[in-house]
PDB file of C-alpha atoms in Angstrom:
ATOM      1  CA  MET D   1      95.682  74.707 115.205  1.00 49.00           C
ATOM      2  CA  LEU D   2      97.530  76.550 112.334  1.00 49.00           C
ATOM      3  CA  GLN D   3      94.932  75.211 109.435  1.00 54.00           C
ATOM      4  CA  ILE D   4      92.136  75.922 112.141  1.00 49.00           C
ATOM      5  CA  GLN D   5      93.515  79.426 112.441  1.00 51.00           C
ATOM      6  CA  GLU D   6      93.864  79.810 108.732  1.00 50.00           C
ATOM      7  CA  ILE D   7      90.323  79.531 107.904  1.00 46.00           C
ATOM      8  CA  LEU D   8      89.211  82.178 110.232  1.00 48.00           C
ATOM      9  CA  GLN D   9      91.972  84.739 108.800  1.00 48.00           C
ATOM     10  CA  ASN D  10      89.918  83.508 105.299  1.00 50.00           C
ATOM     11  CA  ASN D  11      86.268  83.680 106.299  1.00 49.00           C
ATOM     12  CA  MET D  12      87.258  86.522 108.046  1.00 45.00           C
ATOM     13  CA  VAL D  13      88.337  88.154 104.657  1.00 41.00           C
ATOM     14  CA  ILE D  14      85.015  86.950 103.410  1.00 41.00           C
ATOM     15  CA  ILE D  15      82.959  88.628 106.433  1.00 43.00           C
ATOM     16  CA  MET D  16      85.288  91.896 105.458  1.00 62.00           C
ATOM     17  CA  GLY D  17      84.617  92.198 102.162  1.00 87.00           C
ATOM     18  CA  ARG D  18      86.249  94.581 100.029  1.00 95.00           C
ATOM     19  CA  LYS D  19      86.753  98.303 100.424  1.00 98.00           C
ATOM     20  CA  LYS D  20      85.158 100.585  98.018  1.00 98.00           C
ATOM     21  CA  ALA D  21      87.076 103.570  95.812  1.00 98.00           C
ATOM     22  CA  LEU D  22      86.122 106.429  93.973  1.00 98.00           C
ATOM     23  CA  ILE D  23      88.775 107.935  91.491  1.00 98.00           C
ATOM     24  CA  THR D  24      87.897 110.651  89.156  1.00 98.00           C
ATOM     25  CA  GLY D  25      89.563 110.074  85.980  1.00 96.00           C
ATOM     26  CA  ALA D  26      90.662 106.371  85.580  1.00 94.00           C
ATOM     27  CA  GLU D  27      90.152 105.222  82.367  1.00 92.00           C
ATOM     28  CA  TYR D  28      94.038 105.798  81.441  1.00 86.00           C
ATOM     29  CA  GLY D  29      96.849 107.206  82.839  1.00 88.00           C
ATOM     30  CA  MET D  30      97.775 108.076  86.118  1.00 93.00           C
ATOM     31  CA  GLY D  31      94.412 107.390  87.536  1.00 96.00           C
ATOM     32  CA  ARG D  32      94.998 103.829  85.762  1.00 95.00           C
ATOM     33  CA  GLY D  33      97.545 103.378  87.835  1.00 95.00           C
ATOM     34  CA  ILE D  34      96.420 104.303  90.719  1.00 98.00           C
ATOM     35  CA  ALA D  35      93.049 102.389  90.477  1.00 98.00           C
ATOM     36  CA  LEU D  36      94.802  99.320  89.542  1.00 98.00           C
ATOM     37  CA  VAL D  37      96.970  99.270  92.868  1.00 98.00           C
ATOM     38  CA  LEU D  38      94.176  99.893  95.033  1.00 98.00           C
ATOM     39  CA  ALA D  39      92.640  96.807  93.447  1.00 98.00           C
ATOM     40  CA  GLU D  40      95.113  94.874  93.981  1.00 98.00           C
ATOM     41  CA  GLU D  41      95.228  96.359  97.703  1.00 98.00           C
ATOM     42  CA  GLY D  42      91.894  94.958  97.896  1.00 98.00           C
ATOM     43  CA  TYR D  43      89.066  97.913  96.521  1.00 98.00           C
ATOM     44  CA  ASP D  44      86.619  97.713  94.048  1.00 98.00           C
ATOM     45  CA  ILE D  45      86.721 101.049  91.897  1.00 98.00           C
ATOM     46  CA  ALA D  46      84.262 103.284  90.933  1.00 98.00           C
ATOM     47  CA  PHE D  47      85.898 106.213  88.459  1.00 98.00           C
ATOM     48  CA  SER D  48      84.754 108.505  85.922  1.00 97.00           C
ATOM     49  CA  TYR D  49      86.205 108.884  82.765  1.00 95.00           C
ATOM     50  CA  PHE D  50      86.256 112.148  79.492  1.00 91.00           C
ATOM     51  CA  SER D  51      83.968 110.622  76.704  1.00 86.00           C
ATOM     52  CA  GLY D  52      85.979 114.130  75.070  1.00 78.00           C
ATOM     53  CA  MET D  53      89.534 112.026  74.551  1.00 73.00           C
ATOM     54  CA  GLU D  54      90.006 110.363  71.319  1.00 67.00           C
ATOM     55  CA  ASN D  55      89.529 106.492  71.319  1.00 73.00           C
ATOM     56  CA  TYR D  56      88.630 106.332  74.762  1.00 82.00           C
ATOM     57  CA  GLU D  57      86.577 103.014  74.646  1.00 87.00           C
ATOM     58  CA  THR D  58      89.707 101.688  74.135  1.00 84.00           C
ATOM     59  CA  ALA D  59      90.743 102.944  76.914  1.00 84.00           C
ATOM     60  CA  LEU D  60      88.344 102.099  79.019  1.00 92.00           C
ATOM     61  CA  GLU D  61      87.209  98.863  78.294  1.00 93.00           C
ATOM     62  CA  LYS D  62      91.221  98.067  79.056  1.00 91.00           C
ATOM     63  CA  THR D  63      90.867  99.606  82.360  1.00 94.00           C
ATOM     64  CA  LYS D  64      88.154  97.603  83.368  1.00 96.00           C
ATOM     65  CA  GLU D  65      89.509  94.361  81.659  1.00 96.00           C
ATOM     66  CA  LEU D  66      92.576  95.303  84.322  1.00 96.00           C
ATOM     67  CA  LEU D  67      90.473  95.567  87.017  1.00 97.00           C
ATOM     68  CA  ARG D  68      89.030  92.772  86.712  1.00 97.00           C
ATOM     69  CA  GLU D  69      91.945  89.988  86.452  1.00 97.00           C
ATOM     70  CA  ARG D  70      93.139  91.897  89.433  1.00 97.00           C
ATOM     71  CA  GLY D  71      89.871  90.462  91.463  1.00 97.00           C
ATOM     72  CA  ALA D  72      87.776  93.937  91.579  1.00 97.00           C
ATOM     73  CA  GLU D  73      84.446  95.135  90.770  1.00 98.00           C
ATOM     74  CA  CYS D  74      84.267  98.174  88.421  1.00 97.00           C
ATOM     75  CA  TRP D  75      81.566 100.728  87.355  1.00 98.00           C
ATOM     76  CA  ALA D  76      82.731 103.451  84.970  1.00 98.00           C
ATOM     77  CA  TYR D  77      80.524 106.806  84.379  1.00 98.00           C
ATOM     78  CA  GLU D  78      81.061 109.707  81.642  1.00 97.00           C
ATOM     79  CA  ALA D  79      81.255 113.249  83.732  1.00 96.00           C
ATOM     80  CA  ASP D  80      82.872 116.323  82.594  1.00 96.00           C
ATOM     81  CA  LEU D  81      83.326 117.569  86.114  1.00 97.00           C
ATOM     82  CA  THR D  82      83.154 121.105  84.711  1.00 97.00           C
ATOM     83  CA  LYS D  83      79.953 121.554  84.274  1.00 97.00           C
ATOM     84  CA  LYS D  84      77.317 122.790  87.069  1.00 96.00           C
ATOM     85  CA  GLY D  85      76.450 119.390  89.069  1.00 97.00           C
ATOM     86  CA  SER D  86      78.173 117.103  87.370  1.00 98.00           C
ATOM     87  CA  ALA D  87      80.380 117.060  90.437  1.00 98.00           C
ATOM     88  CA  LYS D  88      77.652 115.455  92.928  1.00 98.00           C
ATOM     89  CA  GLU D  89      75.791 113.331  89.816  1.00 98.00           C
ATOM     90  CA  LEU D  90      78.827 111.535  89.794  1.00 98.00           C
ATOM     91  CA  PHE D  91      79.340 110.996  93.304  1.00 98.00           C
ATOM     92  CA  ASP D  92      75.651 109.768  94.088  1.00 98.00           C
ATOM     93  CA  LYS D  93      76.050 107.308  91.617  1.00 98.00           C
ATOM     94  CA  ALA D  94      79.004 105.755  92.677  1.00 98.00           C
ATOM     95  CA  VAL D  95      78.212 105.591  96.070  1.00 98.00           C
ATOM     96  CA  ASN D  96      74.923 104.312  95.061  1.00 98.00           C
ATOM     97  CA  ASP D  97      76.123 101.672  92.893  1.00 98.00           C
ATOM     98  CA  MET D  98      79.034 100.638  95.494  1.00 98.00           C
ATOM     99  CA  GLY D  99      76.876 100.456  98.892  1.00 98.00           C
ATOM    100  CA  THR D 100      79.366 102.531 100.833  1.00 98.00           C
ATOM    101  CA  LEU D 101      82.777 104.802 100.548  1.00 98.00           C
ATOM    102  CA  ASP D 102      86.038 104.231 102.221  1.00 98.00           C
ATOM    103  CA  LEU D 103      88.311 106.304  99.952  1.00 98.00           C
ATOM    104  CA  LEU D 104      88.286 109.281  97.482  1.00 98.00           C
ATOM    105  CA  VAL D 105      90.718 110.109  95.029  1.00 98.00           C
ATOM    106  CA  ASN D 106      90.363 113.606  93.013  1.00 98.00           C
ATOM    107  CA  ASN D 107      92.768 112.233  90.398  1.00 98.00           C
ATOM    108  CA  ALA D 108      90.776 114.106  87.289  1.00 96.00           C
ATOM    109  CA  GLY D 109      92.973 117.451  85.989  1.00 94.00           C
ATOM    110  CA  VAL D 110      94.753 118.867  82.996  1.00 91.00           C
ATOM    111  CA  ASN D 111      96.960 122.034  82.715  1.00 90.00           C
ATOM    112  CA  LYS D 112      96.275 124.242  79.800  1.00 88.00           C
ATOM    113  CA  PRO D 113      99.190 125.443  79.312  1.00 88.00           C
ATOM    114  CA  ARG D 114      99.710 129.327  78.104  1.00 91.00           C
ATOM    115  CA  PRO D 115     101.403 132.513  79.420  1.00 94.00           C
ATOM    116  CA  LEU D 116     100.254 135.171  80.956  1.00 96.00           C
ATOM    117  CA  GLN D 117     100.106 137.240  77.999  1.00 96.00           C
ATOM    118  CA  ASP D 118      97.694 134.657  75.963  1.00 96.00           C
ATOM    119  CA  ILE D 119      95.060 133.853  79.017  1.00 95.00           C
ATOM    120  CA  THR D 120      91.500 133.880  78.430  1.00 96.00           C
ATOM    121  CA  GLU D 121      88.553 134.122  80.484  1.00 97.00           C
ATOM    122  CA  ASP D 122      87.309 130.562  78.940  1.00 96.00           C
ATOM    123  CA  ASN D 123      90.922 129.077  79.954  1.00 95.00           C
ATOM    124  CA  LEU D 124      91.015 130.701  83.498  1.00 97.00           C
ATOM    125  CA  GLU D 125      87.621 129.129  84.030  1.00 97.00           C
ATOM    126  CA  TYR D 126      87.654 125.721  83.264  1.00 97.00           C
ATOM    127  CA  LEU D 127      91.127 125.061  84.913  1.00 97.00           C
ATOM    128  CA  ILE D 128      89.238 126.492  88.289  1.00 98.00           C
ATOM    129  CA  ASP D 129      86.109 123.903  87.280  1.00 98.00           C
ATOM    130  CA  LEU D 130      87.848 121.300  86.764  1.00 97.00           C
ATOM    131  CA  ASP D 131      91.597 121.588  88.152  1.00 97.00           C
ATOM    132  CA  LEU D 132      90.086 123.553  91.802  1.00 98.00           C
ATOM    133  CA  LYS D 133      86.364 123.147  92.016  1.00 98.00           C
ATOM    134  CA  ALA D 134      85.661 119.726  91.308  1.00 98.00           C
ATOM    135  CA  TYR D 135      87.905 118.890  94.021  1.00 98.00           C
ATOM    136  CA  VAL D 136      86.613 120.272  96.345  1.00 98.00           C
ATOM    137  CA  LEU D 137      83.255 119.527  95.546  1.00 98.00           C
ATOM    138  CA  MET D 138      84.249 116.151  95.575  1.00 98.00           C
ATOM    139  CA  MET D 139      86.354 115.936  98.982  1.00 98.00           C
ATOM    140  CA  HIS D 140      82.916 117.999 100.784  1.00 98.00           C
ATOM    141  CA  TYR D 141      80.596 115.518  99.284  1.00 98.00           C
ATOM    142  CA  ALA D 142      83.026 112.297 100.428  1.00 98.00           C
ATOM    143  CA  ALA D 143      83.854 114.034 103.949  1.00 98.00           C
ATOM    144  CA  ARG D 144      79.690 114.548 104.595  1.00 98.00           C
ATOM    145  CA  TYR D 145      79.220 110.710 103.892  1.00 98.00           C
ATOM    146  CA  MET D 146      81.300 109.446 105.902  1.00 98.00           C
ATOM    147  CA  ILE D 147      80.643 111.510 108.856  1.00 98.00           C
ATOM    148  CA  ASP D 148      76.835 110.244 108.245  1.00 98.00           C
ATOM    149  CA  ASN D 149      77.971 107.393 108.100  1.00 98.00           C
ATOM    150  CA  GLU D 150      80.690 106.954 110.876  1.00 98.00           C
ATOM    151  CA  ILE D 151      82.820 105.663 108.074  1.00 98.00           C
ATOM    152  CA  LYS D 152      86.792 106.855 108.986  1.00 98.00           C
ATOM    153  CA  GLY D 153      87.639 106.891 105.570  1.00 98.00           C
ATOM    154  CA  ASN D 154      90.281 108.597 103.332  1.00 98.00           C
ATOM    155  CA  ILE D 155      90.270 111.118 100.855  1.00 99.00           C
ATOM    156  CA  ILE D 156      93.489 111.668  98.726  1.00 98.00           C
ATOM    157  CA  ASN D 157      93.730 114.678  96.476  1.00 98.00           C
ATOM    158  CA  ILE D 158      96.748 114.037  93.593  1.00 98.00           C
ATOM    159  CA  THR D 159      98.015 117.896  92.857  1.00 97.00           C
ATOM    160  CA  SER D 160     101.583 118.496  91.316  1.00 96.00           C
ATOM    161  CA  SER D 161     105.361 118.990  92.475  1.00 95.00           C
ATOM    162  CA  ARG D 162     103.984 122.380  90.139  1.00 94.00           C
ATOM    163  CA  GLY D 163     102.292 123.529  93.525  1.00 95.00           C
ATOM    164  CA  GLU D 164     105.674 124.208  95.239  1.00 94.00           C
ATOM    165  CA  ARG D 165     107.905 125.152  92.117  1.00 92.00           C
ATOM    166  CA  VAL D 166     106.241 127.606  89.518  1.00 88.00           C
ATOM    167  CA  TYR D 167     107.474 126.597  85.560  1.00 86.00           C
ATOM    168  CA  PRO D 168     106.446 128.864  82.672  1.00 89.00           C
ATOM    169  CA  ASN D 169     103.245 129.369  80.919  1.00 90.00           C
ATOM    170  CA  ALA D 170     101.377 127.418  84.042  1.00 92.00           C
ATOM    171  CA  GLY D 171     100.857 130.035  86.253  1.00 95.00           C
ATOM    172  CA  ILE D 172      97.180 129.176  86.439  1.00 97.00           C
ATOM    173  CA  TYR D 173      98.094 125.633  87.386  1.00 96.00           C
ATOM    174  CA  CYS D 174     100.262 126.186  89.453  1.00 96.00           C
ATOM    175  CA  GLY D 175      98.699 128.620  91.590  1.00 97.00           C
ATOM    176  CA  ILE D 176      95.601 125.815  92.079  1.00 98.00           C
ATOM    177  CA  LYS D 177      97.878 122.849  92.766  1.00 98.00           C
ATOM    178  CA  SER D 178      99.188 125.338  95.678  1.00 98.00           C
ATOM    179  CA  ALA D 179      96.195 125.866  96.891  1.00 98.00           C
ATOM    180  CA  LEU D 180      95.031 122.677  96.788  1.00 98.00           C
ATOM    181  CA  ASN D 181      97.775 121.946  99.198  1.00 98.00           C
ATOM    182  CA  ARG D 182      96.755 124.498 102.061  1.00 98.00           C
ATOM    183  CA  MET D 183      93.641 123.172 101.474  1.00 98.00           C
ATOM    184  CA  ALA D 184      94.227 120.118 102.545  1.00 97.00           C
ATOM    185  CA  GLU D 185      95.999 120.999 105.601  1.00 98.00           C
ATOM    186  CA  ALA D 186      92.820 123.374 106.406  1.00 98.00           C
ATOM    187  CA  PHE D 187      90.027 120.546 105.541  1.00 98.00           C
ATOM    188  CA  ALA D 188      91.890 117.476 107.767  1.00 98.00           C
ATOM    189  CA  LEU D 189      91.509 120.118 110.600  1.00 98.00           C
ATOM    190  CA  ASP D 190      87.644 119.898 109.886  1.00 98.00           C
ATOM    191  CA  VAL D 191      87.468 116.028 109.710  1.00 98.00           C
ATOM    192  CA  SER D 192      90.294 114.738 112.277  1.00 98.00           C
ATOM    193  CA  SER D 193      87.290 114.681 114.869  1.00 98.00           C
ATOM    194  CA  TYR D 194      85.647 111.821 113.074  1.00 98.00           C
ATOM    195  CA  GLY D 195      88.569 109.541 112.240  1.00 98.00           C
ATOM    196  CA  ILE D 196      89.225 110.917 108.419  1.00 98.00           C
ATOM    197  CA  ARG D 197      92.671 111.671 107.073  1.00 98.00           C
ATOM    198  CA  ILE D 198      93.075 113.728 104.107  1.00 98.00           C
ATOM    199  CA  ASN D 199      96.341 114.041 101.613  1.00 98.00           C
ATOM    200  CA  ASN D 200      97.886 114.727  98.885  1.00 98.00           C
ATOM    201  CA  VAL D 201      99.945 113.379  96.559  1.00 98.00           C
ATOM    202  CA  ALA D 202     101.672 115.059  94.120  1.00 98.00           C
ATOM    203  CA  PRO D 203     103.460 114.047  91.173  1.00 97.00           C
ATOM    204  CA  GLY D 204     106.596 114.553  89.648  1.00 94.00           C
ATOM    205  CA  ALA D 205     107.279 114.345  85.791  1.00 91.00           C
ATOM    206  CA  ILE D 206     104.889 111.072  85.734  1.00 92.00           C
ATOM    207  CA  ARG D 207     105.088 109.070  82.049  1.00 87.00           C
ATOM    208  CA  VAL D 208     101.273 108.890  81.991  1.00 82.00           C
ATOM    209  CA  ARG D 209     100.732 107.316  79.000  1.00 72.00           C
ATOM    210  CA  SER D 210     102.627 104.170  76.527  1.00 67.00           C
ATOM    211  CA  LYS D 211     104.137 104.853  73.435  1.00 66.00           C
ATOM    212  CA  GLU D 212     101.678 101.410  73.342  1.00 66.00           C
ATOM    213  CA  GLU D 213      98.614 103.772  74.651  1.00 66.00           C
ATOM    214  CA  LEU D 214      99.852 106.780  72.373  1.00 64.00           C
ATOM    215  CA  LEU D 215     100.021 104.660  69.174  1.00 63.00           C
ATOM    216  CA  ASP D 216      96.070 103.020  70.267  1.00 62.00           C
ATOM    217  CA  ILE D 217      94.714 106.888  70.823  1.00 57.00           C
ATOM    218  CA  LYS D 218      96.121 108.057  67.400  1.00 55.00           C
ATOM    219  CA  GLU D 219      96.122 111.422  68.681  1.00 54.00           C
ATOM    220  CA  GLY D 220      98.035 113.386  70.444  1.00 50.00           C
ATOM    221  CA  ALA D 221      96.516 115.474  73.418  1.00 51.00           C
ATOM    222  CA  GLU D 222      96.916 119.429  73.651  1.00 46.00           C
ATOM    223  CA  THR D 223      98.395 119.015  77.195  1.00 45.00           C
ATOM    224  CA  ASP D 224     100.463 115.651  75.309  1.00 49.00           C
ATOM    225  CA  TYR D 225     103.417 118.310  75.084  1.00 44.00           C
ATOM    226  CA  PHE D 226     105.940 115.055  74.535  1.00 53.00           C
ATOM    227  CA  TRP D 227     103.057 114.350  71.158  1.00 53.00           C
ATOM    228  CA  ASP D 228     105.874 113.471  68.208  1.00 57.00           C
ATOM    229  CA  GLU D 229     103.893 112.846  64.897  1.00 61.00           C
ATOM    230  CA  GLU D 230     106.674 110.307  64.123  1.00 62.00           C
ATOM    231  CA  PHE D 231     104.422 107.480  66.240  1.00 61.00           C
ATOM    232  CA  LEU D 232     102.053 107.219  63.682  1.00 61.00           C
ATOM    233  CA  GLU D 233     104.187 107.940  60.611  1.00 67.00           C
ATOM    234  CA  ASN D 234     106.931 105.373  61.617  1.00 65.00           C
ATOM    235  CA  PRO D 235     106.263 104.439  65.085  1.00 59.00           C
ATOM    236  CA  GLU D 236     109.388 101.375  65.196  1.00 63.00           C
ATOM    237  CA  ALA D 237     111.655 104.226  64.503  1.00 59.00           C
ATOM    238  CA  VAL D 238     111.273 106.309  67.554  1.00 59.00           C
ATOM    239  CA  GLU D 239     113.210 104.896  69.570  1.00 64.00           C
ATOM    240  CA  ASN D 240     112.726 107.452  72.413  1.00 68.00           C
ATOM    241  CA  ASP D 241     110.788 110.069  73.629  1.00 70.00           C
ATOM    242  CA  PHE D 242     109.942 112.699  75.903  1.00 73.00           C
ATOM    243  CA  TRP D 243     110.172 110.596  78.672  1.00 78.00           C
ATOM    244  CA  ASP D 244     112.901 109.005  77.799  1.00 80.00           C
ATOM    245  CA  ALA D 245     115.176 112.273  77.215  1.00 80.00           C
ATOM    246  CA  LEU D 246     114.015 113.558  81.076  1.00 84.00           C
ATOM    247  CA  GLY D 247     114.486 110.740  82.389  1.00 88.00           C
ATOM    248  CA  PRO D 248     118.531 110.440  83.060  1.00 89.00           C
ATOM    249  CA  LYS D 249     117.999 114.164  83.951  1.00 89.00           C
ATOM    250  CA  ILE D 250     116.190 113.387  87.169  1.00 92.00           C
ATOM    251  CA  PRO D 251     117.873 113.251  90.138  1.00 94.00           C
ATOM    252  CA  LEU D 252     116.879 109.035  90.284  1.00 95.00           C
ATOM    253  CA  LYS D 253     117.708 108.633  86.786  1.00 93.00           C
ATOM    254  CA  ARG D 254     113.892 107.682  85.109  1.00 92.00           C
ATOM    255  CA  ALA D 255     110.497 109.166  84.725  1.00 91.00           C
ATOM    256  CA  GLY D 256     107.871 108.188  86.972  1.00 94.00           C
ATOM    257  CA  LEU D 257     105.311 105.620  86.299  1.00 94.00           C
ATOM    258  CA  PRO D 258     101.319 105.788  87.222  1.00 95.00           C
ATOM    259  CA  GLU D 259     101.840 102.693  89.934  1.00 96.00           C
ATOM    260  CA  ASP D 260     104.651 105.223  91.803  1.00 97.00           C
ATOM    261  CA  ILE D 261     101.342 107.061  92.051  1.00 98.00           C
ATOM    262  CA  GLY D 262      99.664 104.285  93.147  1.00 98.00           C
ATOM    263  CA  ASN D 263     101.565 103.104  95.967  1.00 98.00           C
ATOM    264  CA  ALA D 264     101.954 106.235  97.767  1.00 98.00           C
ATOM    265  CA  ILE D 265      98.242 106.130  98.060  1.00 98.00           C
ATOM    266  CA  ALA D 266      98.670 102.542  99.016  1.00 98.00           C
ATOM    267  CA  PHE D 267     100.626 103.543 101.538  1.00 98.00           C
ATOM    268  CA  LEU D 268      98.838 107.112 103.072  1.00 98.00           C
ATOM    269  CA  ILE D 269      95.220 105.037 103.237  1.00 98.00           C
ATOM    270  CA  SER D 270      96.889 102.207 104.908  1.00 98.00           C
ATOM    271  CA  GLU D 271      97.277 101.780 108.883  1.00 98.00           C
ATOM    272  CA  LYS D 272     101.057 101.694 108.533  1.00 98.00           C
ATOM    273  CA  ALA D 273      99.800 105.603 107.682  1.00 98.00           C
ATOM    274  CA  SER D 274      97.200 106.082 110.514  1.00 98.00           C
ATOM    275  CA  TYR D 275      98.944 108.917 112.207  1.00 98.00           C
ATOM    276  CA  ILE D 276      99.464 110.819 109.200  1.00 98.00           C
ATOM    277  CA  THR D 277      97.616 113.673 107.638  1.00 98.00           C
ATOM    278  CA  GLY D 278      97.318 116.920 106.086  1.00 98.00           C
ATOM    279  CA  VAL D 279     100.316 116.068 104.284  1.00 98.00           C
ATOM    280  CA  THR D 280     101.279 116.627 100.106  1.00 98.00           C
ATOM    281  CA  LEU D 281     103.561 113.739  99.399  1.00 98.00           C
ATOM    282  CA  ARG D 282     105.734 114.720  96.342  1.00 97.00           C
ATOM    283  CA  VAL D 283     106.606 111.673  94.797  1.00 98.00           C
ATOM    284  CA  ASP D 284     108.875 112.898  91.703  1.00 96.00           C
ATOM    285  CA  GLY D 285     111.757 111.207  92.184  1.00 96.00           C
ATOM    286  CA  GLY D 286     113.682 114.096  93.445  1.00 95.00           C
ATOM    287  CA  LEU D 287     112.956 116.110  90.483  1.00 93.00           C
ATOM    288  CA  ILE D 288     112.388 119.519  91.905  1.00 93.00           C
ATOM    289  CA  LEU D 289     115.099 119.516  94.783  1.00 93.00           C
ATOM    290  CA  PRO D 290     117.729 121.297  92.046  1.00 88.00           C
ATOM    291  CA  GLY D 291     114.907 123.287  91.421  1.00 77.00           C
ATOM    292  CA  MET D 292     115.846 121.566  87.222  1.00 65.00           C
ATOM    293  CA  PRO D 293     113.088 122.785  84.469  1.00 62.00           C
ATOM    294  CA  GLU D 294     111.440 120.181  82.569  1.00 64.00           C
ATOM    295  CA  ASP D 295     113.038 120.261  79.550  1.00 63.00           C
ATOM    296  CA  PRO D 296     114.958 117.287  78.042  1.00 59.00           C
ATOM    297  CA  ASP D 297     117.061 119.449  75.980  1.00 62.00           C
ATOM    298  CA  LEU D 298     119.628 121.149  78.399  1.00 59.00           C
ATOM    299  CA  PRO D 299     122.946 119.553  78.607  1.00 57.00           C
ATOM    300  CA  GLY D 300     124.218 117.509  80.605  1.00 56.00           C
ATOM    301  CA  ASN D 301     122.572 115.917  83.353  1.00 57.00           C
ATOM    302  CA  GLY D 302     120.041 119.234  83.372  1.00 53.00           C
ATOM    303  CA  TRP D 303     120.355 119.579  87.034  1.00 48.00           C
ATOM    304  CA  CYS D 304     124.448 119.744  88.651  1.00 44.00           C
TER     305      CYS D 304
END
């Protein structure tokens, strides 16, 4: 009898197949960590990448390799989500290739730190287009598709602990993330009667790229405020980076990892969280509980 049950269970897995997820910005870092966790949870993955990053091809191929190692089919699409029409094009291609959609993860985003007095109109428009407009449009397309196809799916937005705690040089970013936290509550009401759940995950200090990845990239981006040219000149001599210095000052004594965010998402989209919608789950190791600023040069613990 036990053998018969095992055979039936195995056949059921084959019949049901793997679920399908679309993730924006998953060629490296937090997006990659999310994708890998979801692949292990039984999802095939479609994801976007940005070709403007140095050595993006290396990161892209690595992500594909890691996903396939976990048994996932994967599809990758170049997309600049600041461009008009790019979100719709990405969504349509991904759903057409996957055949359906069970989960959308809005992850692609950036903070271009500037104080109020140095903000430009281009800077403002870029952040709004990528961090807010693209999120809303992708949620709209996913919700419309799920409703039309009677799919009780999930939508997850990656926001930030900065949606709750403000920092200097990040006024636009903090405001956008705060807005997304509130939007998720309202949008969750719009689609709840269709069995669709919308939740946010708000990361704190996450080690987005390891020292090894930075060496592969060979260039720090504008947003890599922990970038150190010594990585290229003499990587063996750099024992501690920004995250190594910051980690002990966080209440849980370490910086976060991309898989920490992936694990939070895996919970929120599971049946164990089937009664949860419209929430923002902060995943920050307690970073903002004492109001600690992200400054590894602070003396002592930085929070006590």
